[in-house]
Amino acid sequence: MTRKLPAMPAESSGASYAAAGVDIEAGDRAVQLMKEWVKKTQRPETVGGLGGFAGLFDASALKRYERPLLASATDGVGTKVDLARKMGVYDTIGHDLVGMVVDDLVVCGAEPLFMTDYICVGKVFPERVAAIVKGIAEGCVLAGCALVGGETAEHPGLLGEDDFDVAGAGTGVVEADRLLGADRIRTGDVVIAMESSGLHSNGYSLVRHVVFDRLGWSLEREVEEFGRTLGAELLEPTRIYSLDCLALTRTTEVHAFSHITGGGLANNLARVVPDHLHATVDRSTWTPGPVFDLIGSAGQVERTELEKTLNMGVGMIAVVPEESVDTALTTLADRGVGAWVAGGIVDRQSTGAATGAALTGDYA
C-alpha cells in the first residue's frame, strides 16, 4: 500500500536538498570537469560516454575466447585517504585505488577490462572530485582498462566537509585453460619478487600511529633517508603491475602470481600455494626501503608484526618454473620493474612447515 506525503507548500520556504547540504549543481560541474580524464581511459569495446545510468562494454570482444572466465575484484585504499586530505593532494589516490583492484584481477591471469568507482564526500568541491577521478583515470591507463562509470555521493552530516573516501570495482577476463593459481605450482618452481614503490595502500593505520602519535612528526617534515618530505613518501602511489604481469604470461610460462597487500608477503603468497607444497622467501635477497625501517624502529614493531602488516618492499610475486626465470627477469627489467629471485617451492612434508609460505634469513 502506498503512503501519501504531506502537501508541499507553494512557496520555497520549506526544506530542500540544498538546505540539507547536498549541492546538485556542484555535482554536475564535477562531472563536466572529469569527462576529459575518463575519455582517456576508453578502450575500443567501450560504448557510450559519461553520464548514463550504467557503463557499457561490448562483450562481443569475448568471442575470441574459447571459454572466457570473468574475474571481479573490489577494494578501497583505507586510511591513506586521510593523508591525501591533510596534504590537499587528490590526484594520486586514484592510482592507489586502481592498483588495489586490477592487481588482484591479474593474479589469476585476467586482463583488466573495465572499472567503476565510488567517491563519497562530505561536500562536493568539483575541482577536488575531478582531481580524484583524474588519478583514477591515469591509473586505468597504466592498467590498460577502461573507466566506464562511477558515482559521487555527498553525505553532509555524516562526513565533514573535507572528508572523503574512495572505492572501486573491476572486471577482467582470462581464458579458462590459462587460469593461473595453486593448481599449476610444482616443486622446484622459483619465486620472483617484484619491487614495490613503497608502502602502497596497506598498513596505514599502523603507519599513522607511529609517525603521528609516537614520533609527533608533521607531513611537511624533511626526512633525509627519504630524500623528500614525510608526506611525499607516505603518499607515493601504489605501483600498478597488471600490464607487467600480462607481459610475463605472454613471454614465458607463469604458474601463479600473488599480490602483496594486507597480511603481508608470507600470508598472501600462501594463498596461491597448494596444501602439499611450501614457499620459502629469503629475506637476504633484498633490502626493504627506509620507510619500512622507520616504521619498525620508531614504533618498536616486532618483525613478525611488521611483515604481516606491510609489504616490506615487495608488491607482487610471480611463481615460475626454473626454466622461465631468465626470460621473466629480462621481461620485467625491459619494462622497468625491479625484480629478483627471492625463493622457491619445496615439498611441505620434507620441511615440516605449518604454513604455506615463510620468510627466512635476515634482510640484506
Short mmCIF file of C-alpha atoms in Angstrom, two decimals:
data_model
loop_
_atom_site.label_atom_id
_atom_site.label_comp_id
_atom_site.label_asym_id
_atom_site.label_seq_id
_atom_site.Cartn_x
_atom_site.Cartn_y
_atom_site.Cartn_z
CA MET A 1 0.00 0.00 0.00
CA THR A 2 1.25 3.47 -0.83
CA ARG A 3 1.58 6.26 1.66
CA LYS A 4 0.58 9.86 0.95
CA LEU A 5 3.07 12.63 1.51
CA PRO A 6 2.04 15.91 3.10
CA ALA A 7 1.01 18.58 0.60
CA MET A 8 4.00 20.64 -0.48
CA PRO A 9 3.87 24.38 0.31
CA ALA A 10 3.53 26.73 -2.66
CA GLU A 11 6.47 28.86 -1.51
CA SER A 12 10.04 27.53 -1.30
CA SER A 13 10.32 28.31 2.41
CA GLY A 14 10.45 24.65 3.41
CA ALA A 15 13.25 22.13 3.50
CA SER A 16 15.35 21.49 0.39
CA TYR A 17 18.16 19.21 -0.69
CA ALA A 18 20.49 22.21 -0.85
CA ALA A 19 19.49 23.30 2.65
CA ALA A 20 20.31 19.79 3.84
CA GLY A 21 23.80 20.19 2.45
CA VAL A 22 23.65 18.50 -0.96
CA ASP A 23 24.69 20.65 -3.92
CA ILE A 24 23.43 19.05 -7.13
CA GLU A 25 24.90 21.82 -9.28
CA ALA A 26 28.35 21.24 -7.81
CA GLY A 27 28.00 17.56 -8.61
CA ASP A 28 27.10 18.38 -12.20
CA ARG A 29 30.15 20.62 -12.51
CA ALA A 30 32.37 17.85 -11.13
CA VAL A 31 31.08 15.52 -13.86
CA GLN A 32 31.92 18.07 -16.54
CA LEU A 33 35.43 18.53 -15.18
CA MET A 34 36.18 14.80 -15.06
CA LYS A 35 34.92 13.95 -18.56
CA GLU A 36 38.22 14.68 -20.30
CA TRP A 37 40.09 12.33 -17.98
CA VAL A 38 37.59 9.50 -18.26
CA LYS A 39 37.77 9.78 -22.05
CA LYS A 40 41.49 8.98 -21.93
CA THR A 41 40.74 5.52 -20.48
CA GLN A 42 38.41 4.35 -23.23
CA ARG A 43 39.05 1.04 -24.97
CA PRO A 44 37.62 0.02 -28.36
CA GLU A 45 34.98 -2.04 -26.51
CA THR A 46 33.67 0.95 -24.55
CA VAL A 47 30.17 2.01 -25.58
CA GLY A 48 28.71 5.46 -24.93
CA GLY A 49 30.07 8.24 -22.77
CA LEU A 50 29.95 9.53 -19.24
CA GLY A 51 26.60 10.45 -17.74
CA GLY A 52 24.45 7.38 -18.32
CA PHE A 53 22.93 5.24 -15.62
CA ALA A 54 25.24 2.33 -16.41
CA GLY A 55 28.62 1.88 -18.05
CA LEU A 56 28.55 -0.20 -21.23
CA PHE A 57 31.20 -2.56 -22.53
CA ASP A 58 30.90 -4.52 -25.78
CA ALA A 59 31.03 -8.18 -24.70
CA SER A 60 31.32 -9.38 -28.29
CA ALA A 61 35.06 -8.83 -27.79
CA LEU A 62 35.00 -12.02 -25.71
CA LYS A 63 34.09 -14.12 -28.76
CA ARG A 64 37.78 -14.62 -29.45
CA TYR A 65 38.00 -16.69 -26.27
CA GLU A 66 37.22 -20.40 -26.25
CA ARG A 67 35.93 -20.31 -22.68
CA PRO A 68 36.20 -16.83 -21.18
CA LEU A 69 36.16 -16.60 -17.40
CA LEU A 70 35.18 -13.21 -15.97
CA ALA A 71 37.11 -12.12 -12.91
CA SER A 72 35.83 -9.47 -10.48
CA ALA A 73 37.51 -7.55 -7.67
CA THR A 74 36.67 -4.62 -5.44
CA ASP A 75 38.71 -2.60 -2.97
CA GLY A 76 39.48 0.79 -1.47
CA VAL A 77 42.65 2.46 -0.21
CA GLY A 78 41.92 2.58 3.51
CA THR A 79 43.17 5.35 5.77
CA LYS A 80 45.68 6.58 3.18
CA VAL A 81 42.89 8.92 2.06
CA ASP A 82 43.35 10.82 5.32
CA LEU A 83 46.90 11.72 4.29
CA ALA A 84 45.69 12.93 0.89
CA ARG A 85 43.11 15.09 2.63
CA LYS A 86 45.63 16.57 5.06
CA MET A 87 48.09 17.33 2.25
CA GLY A 88 45.45 18.64 -0.13
CA VAL A 89 46.75 16.26 -2.83
CA TYR A 90 43.92 14.44 -4.58
CA ASP A 91 45.29 13.28 -7.94
CA THR A 92 47.39 10.34 -6.73
CA ILE A 93 44.95 8.44 -4.53
CA GLY A 94 43.23 7.16 -7.68
CA HIS A 95 46.41 5.33 -8.70
CA ASP A 96 46.20 3.51 -5.38
CA LEU A 97 42.59 2.55 -5.97
CA VAL A 98 43.24 1.16 -9.45
CA GLY A 99 46.32 -0.73 -8.32
CA MET A 100 44.49 -2.40 -5.46
CA VAL A 101 41.75 -3.62 -7.80
CA VAL A 102 43.45 -4.54 -11.08
CA ASP A 103 46.42 -6.24 -9.46
CA ASP A 104 44.02 -8.57 -7.67
CA LEU A 105 42.46 -9.37 -11.04
CA VAL A 106 45.75 -10.15 -12.77
CA VAL A 107 46.75 -12.66 -10.08
CA CYS A 108 44.60 -15.28 -11.82
CA GLY A 109 45.94 -14.20 -15.22
CA ALA A 110 42.96 -12.00 -16.06
CA GLU A 111 43.30 -8.96 -18.29
CA PRO A 112 41.55 -6.00 -16.60
CA LEU A 113 38.77 -4.76 -18.90
CA PHE A 114 36.95 -2.01 -17.05
CA MET A 115 36.43 -0.34 -13.68
CA THR A 116 33.82 1.70 -11.89
CA ASP A 117 34.47 3.94 -8.91
CA TYR A 118 32.59 5.26 -5.90
CA ILE A 119 33.61 8.54 -4.29
CA CYS A 120 31.89 9.57 -1.07
CA VAL A 121 32.43 13.14 0.17
CA GLY A 122 31.16 15.37 2.93
CA LYS A 123 30.81 18.23 0.45
CA VAL A 124 31.27 18.28 -3.30
CA PHE A 125 34.13 20.54 -4.31
CA PRO A 126 34.07 20.00 -8.09
CA GLU A 127 37.79 20.53 -8.68
CA ARG A 128 38.64 18.15 -5.84
CA VAL A 129 36.37 15.39 -7.11
CA ALA A 130 37.70 15.89 -10.64
CA ALA A 131 41.28 15.57 -9.34
CA ILE A 132 40.42 12.25 -7.67
CA VAL A 133 38.86 10.97 -10.90
CA LYS A 134 41.88 12.22 -12.84
CA GLY A 135 44.07 9.96 -10.71
CA ILE A 136 41.72 7.01 -11.21
CA ALA A 137 41.73 7.62 -14.96
CA GLU A 138 45.52 7.83 -15.09
CA GLY A 139 45.69 4.58 -13.13
CA CYS A 140 43.31 2.92 -15.57
CA VAL A 141 45.54 3.99 -18.47
CA LEU A 142 48.54 2.40 -16.71
CA ALA A 143 46.47 -0.76 -16.18
CA GLY A 144 45.10 -0.89 -19.71
CA CYS A 145 41.47 -0.87 -18.57
CA ALA A 146 38.54 1.47 -19.19
CA LEU A 147 36.83 3.61 -16.58
CA VAL A 148 33.23 3.11 -17.65
CA GLY A 149 31.38 4.83 -14.84
CA GLY A 150 31.20 5.80 -11.23
CA GLU A 151 29.26 7.54 -8.51
CA THR A 152 29.93 10.63 -6.44
CA ALA A 153 27.85 10.73 -3.26
CA GLU A 154 27.57 13.74 -0.97
CA HIS A 155 26.96 12.84 2.68
CA PRO A 156 26.62 16.04 4.73
CA GLY A 157 26.15 15.40 8.41
CA LEU A 158 27.90 12.03 8.20
CA LEU A 159 31.23 13.30 6.85
CA GLY A 160 32.99 16.59 7.46
CA GLU A 161 33.24 18.98 4.51
CA ASP A 162 36.81 17.91 3.73
CA ASP A 163 36.31 14.20 4.39
CA PHE A 164 36.11 11.66 1.58
CA ASP A 165 36.58 8.01 0.78
CA VAL A 166 37.02 6.07 -2.46
CA ALA A 167 36.26 2.53 -3.57
CA GLY A 168 36.24 0.75 -6.88
CA ALA A 169 35.31 -2.46 -8.64
CA GLY A 170 36.88 -4.02 -11.70
CA THR A 171 36.17 -6.80 -14.16
CA GLY A 172 38.69 -8.80 -16.16
CA VAL A 173 38.77 -11.87 -18.38
CA VAL A 174 41.01 -14.91 -18.69
CA GLU A 175 40.89 -17.95 -20.93
CA ALA A 176 39.86 -20.92 -18.79
CA ASP A 177 42.83 -23.06 -19.77
CA ARG A 178 45.21 -20.20 -18.93
CA LEU A 179 43.84 -19.62 -15.44
CA LEU A 180 46.75 -19.21 -13.00
CA GLY A 181 46.88 -20.41 -9.43
CA ALA A 182 47.78 -23.12 -6.95
CA ASP A 183 46.91 -25.98 -9.30
CA ARG A 184 49.85 -25.06 -11.56
CA ILE A 185 52.57 -24.74 -8.91
CA ARG A 186 55.13 -27.55 -8.72
CA THR A 187 58.09 -28.49 -6.53
CA GLY A 188 61.17 -26.71 -7.84
CA ASP A 189 59.31 -23.62 -9.04
CA VAL A 190 61.04 -20.31 -8.40
CA VAL A 191 59.64 -17.31 -6.52
CA ILE A 192 60.36 -13.99 -8.25
CA ALA A 193 59.78 -10.81 -6.24
CA MET A 194 58.80 -7.51 -7.85
CA GLU A 195 59.78 -4.29 -6.13
CA SER A 196 57.07 -2.12 -4.59
CA SER A 197 57.02 1.66 -4.95
CA GLY A 198 56.79 1.98 -1.18
CA LEU A 199 54.04 1.29 1.33
CA HIS A 200 51.36 1.03 -1.41
CA SER A 201 47.94 1.14 0.30
CA ASN A 202 48.10 -1.18 3.29
CA GLY A 203 49.07 -0.77 6.91
CA TYR A 204 48.41 2.97 7.11
CA SER A 205 46.64 2.71 10.45
CA LEU A 206 49.92 1.43 11.91
CA VAL A 207 51.97 3.92 9.89
CA ARG A 208 49.88 6.89 11.03
CA HIS A 209 50.04 5.73 14.64
CA VAL A 210 53.84 5.55 14.53
CA VAL A 211 54.65 8.79 12.68
CA PHE A 212 51.94 10.99 14.21
CA ASP A 213 51.19 9.56 17.67
CA ARG A 214 54.61 8.18 18.63
CA LEU A 215 57.01 10.44 16.71
CA GLY A 216 54.84 13.53 16.55
CA TRP A 217 56.11 14.32 13.05
CA SER A 218 54.37 16.58 10.56
CA LEU A 219 53.77 15.68 6.94
CA GLU A 220 55.98 18.62 5.94
CA ARG A 221 59.00 17.25 7.80
CA GLU A 222 62.02 16.67 5.54
CA VAL A 223 63.36 13.16 6.11
CA GLU A 224 66.96 12.67 4.99
CA GLU A 225 66.57 8.91 4.48
CA PHE A 226 63.66 9.53 2.08
CA GLY A 227 65.22 12.45 0.24
CA ARG A 228 61.84 14.19 0.45
CA THR A 229 59.14 15.08 2.95
CA LEU A 230 57.37 12.54 5.11
CA GLY A 231 54.10 13.34 3.34
CA ALA A 232 55.55 12.79 -0.14
CA GLU A 233 56.91 9.40 0.94
CA LEU A 234 53.67 8.27 2.54
CA LEU A 235 51.56 9.43 -0.41
CA GLU A 236 53.71 7.66 -3.03
CA PRO A 237 51.19 5.90 -5.30
CA THR A 238 50.76 2.15 -5.40
CA ARG A 239 52.62 0.51 -8.25
CA ILE A 240 50.32 -0.97 -10.89
CA TYR A 241 51.65 -4.33 -12.12
CA SER A 242 48.83 -5.61 -14.33
CA LEU A 243 50.42 -4.95 -17.73
CA ASP A 244 53.79 -6.17 -16.47
CA CYS A 245 52.26 -9.43 -15.26
CA LEU A 246 50.34 -9.90 -18.50
CA ALA A 247 53.58 -9.33 -20.42
CA LEU A 248 55.15 -12.14 -18.39
CA THR A 249 52.35 -14.54 -19.32
CA ARG A 250 52.97 -13.76 -22.99
CA THR A 251 56.76 -14.14 -22.95
CA THR A 252 57.20 -17.16 -20.71
CA GLU A 253 55.43 -19.75 -18.56
CA VAL A 254 53.95 -18.46 -15.31
CA HIS A 255 52.28 -20.68 -12.74
CA ALA A 256 50.94 -18.10 -10.29
CA PHE A 257 51.03 -14.50 -9.11
CA SER A 258 50.46 -13.15 -5.62
CA HIS A 259 49.52 -9.52 -4.92
CA ILE A 260 51.20 -8.48 -1.67
CA THR A 261 48.62 -6.42 0.21
CA GLY A 262 47.10 -6.60 3.71
CA GLY A 263 48.50 -9.60 5.55
CA GLY A 264 51.99 -9.20 4.17
CA LEU A 265 54.21 -11.25 1.90
CA ALA A 266 54.04 -14.69 3.53
CA ASN A 267 50.28 -14.71 4.09
CA ASN A 268 49.45 -13.55 0.57
CA LEU A 269 51.90 -15.92 -1.07
CA ALA A 270 50.43 -18.81 0.95
CA ARG A 271 47.05 -18.11 -0.68
CA VAL A 272 48.32 -19.41 -4.04
CA VAL A 273 50.42 -22.33 -2.76
CA PRO A 274 48.78 -25.80 -2.75
CA ASP A 275 48.46 -27.58 0.59
CA HIS A 276 51.19 -30.15 -0.10
CA LEU A 277 53.81 -27.55 -1.05
CA HIS A 278 55.63 -24.75 0.78
CA ALA A 279 57.09 -21.47 -0.46
CA THR A 280 60.26 -20.07 1.08
CA VAL A 281 61.33 -16.46 0.60
CA ASP A 282 64.86 -15.45 1.57
CA ARG A 283 64.99 -12.01 3.18
CA SER A 284 68.70 -11.69 2.33
CA THR A 285 67.82 -11.24 -1.37
CA TRP A 286 66.71 -7.63 -0.86
CA THR A 287 66.80 -4.61 1.41
CA PRO A 288 63.44 -3.01 2.29
CA GLY A 289 63.27 0.74 1.71
CA PRO A 290 63.97 3.16 4.57
CA VAL A 291 60.28 3.80 5.25
CA PHE A 292 59.90 0.22 6.48
CA ASP A 293 62.88 0.54 8.79
CA LEU A 294 61.50 3.82 10.13
CA ILE A 295 58.11 2.34 11.00
CA GLY A 296 59.70 -0.73 12.56
CA SER A 297 62.34 1.02 14.65
CA ALA A 298 60.41 4.15 15.66
CA GLY A 299 57.33 2.14 16.53
CA GLN A 300 59.32 -0.71 18.15
CA VAL A 301 57.24 -3.01 15.98
CA GLU A 302 58.24 -6.66 16.14
CA ARG A 303 59.43 -8.04 12.81
CA THR A 304 56.64 -10.59 12.56
CA GLU A 305 54.06 -7.84 13.15
CA LEU A 306 55.73 -5.54 10.62
CA GLU A 307 55.88 -8.26 7.98
CA LYS A 308 52.24 -9.21 8.31
CA THR A 309 51.17 -5.57 8.07
CA LEU A 310 53.42 -4.03 5.39
CA ASN A 311 54.69 -5.30 2.03
CA MET A 312 58.35 -4.78 3.05
CA GLY A 313 59.34 -3.67 -0.43
CA VAL A 314 57.69 -6.46 -2.46
CA GLY A 315 54.43 -5.61 -4.21
CA MET A 316 53.92 -8.64 -6.44
CA ILE A 317 55.23 -12.20 -6.63
CA ALA A 318 55.48 -14.43 -9.70
CA VAL A 319 55.92 -18.18 -9.34
CA VAL A 320 57.54 -19.63 -12.45
CA PRO A 321 59.25 -22.90 -13.47
CA GLU A 322 63.04 -22.77 -13.21
CA GLU A 323 63.49 -22.66 -16.98
CA SER A 324 61.39 -19.46 -17.16
CA VAL A 325 63.45 -17.44 -14.68
CA ASP A 326 65.85 -15.74 -17.08
CA THR A 327 63.12 -14.73 -19.52
CA ALA A 328 60.91 -13.50 -16.71
CA LEU A 329 63.65 -11.32 -15.21
CA THR A 330 64.58 -9.94 -18.63
CA THR A 331 60.95 -9.13 -19.43
CA LEU A 332 60.49 -7.28 -16.16
CA ALA A 333 63.80 -5.43 -16.50
CA ASP A 334 62.84 -4.31 -20.00
CA ARG A 335 59.62 -2.90 -18.52
CA GLY A 336 61.46 -1.04 -15.75
CA VAL A 337 60.33 -3.33 -12.95
CA GLY A 338 62.92 -4.19 -10.32
CA ALA A 339 62.75 -7.96 -9.79
CA TRP A 340 64.89 -10.75 -8.38
CA VAL A 341 64.86 -14.43 -7.44
CA ALA A 342 63.66 -14.46 -3.84
CA GLY A 343 62.95 -18.10 -3.08
CA GLY A 344 61.41 -21.31 -4.25
CA ILE A 345 58.78 -24.02 -3.85
CA VAL A 346 59.54 -27.20 -1.91
CA ASP A 347 57.60 -30.23 -0.73
CA ARG A 348 55.85 -29.34 2.50
CA GLN A 349 56.24 -32.76 4.08
CA SER A 350 60.02 -32.57 3.77
CA THR A 351 60.13 -29.28 5.68
CA GLY A 352 57.53 -29.98 8.34
CA ALA A 353 56.24 -26.45 7.70
CA ALA A 354 52.99 -25.48 9.39
CA THR A 355 52.16 -22.77 6.86
CA GLY A 356 52.12 -22.48 3.09
CA ALA A 357 54.86 -19.81 2.95
CA ALA A 358 57.53 -18.39 5.21
CA LEU A 359 60.33 -15.82 5.20
CA THR A 360 63.82 -17.00 6.12
CA GLY A 361 67.15 -15.34 6.89
CA ASP A 362 67.79 -11.66 7.54
CA TYR A 363 67.36 -8.66 5.26
CA ALA A 364 70.43 -7.62 3.33
#
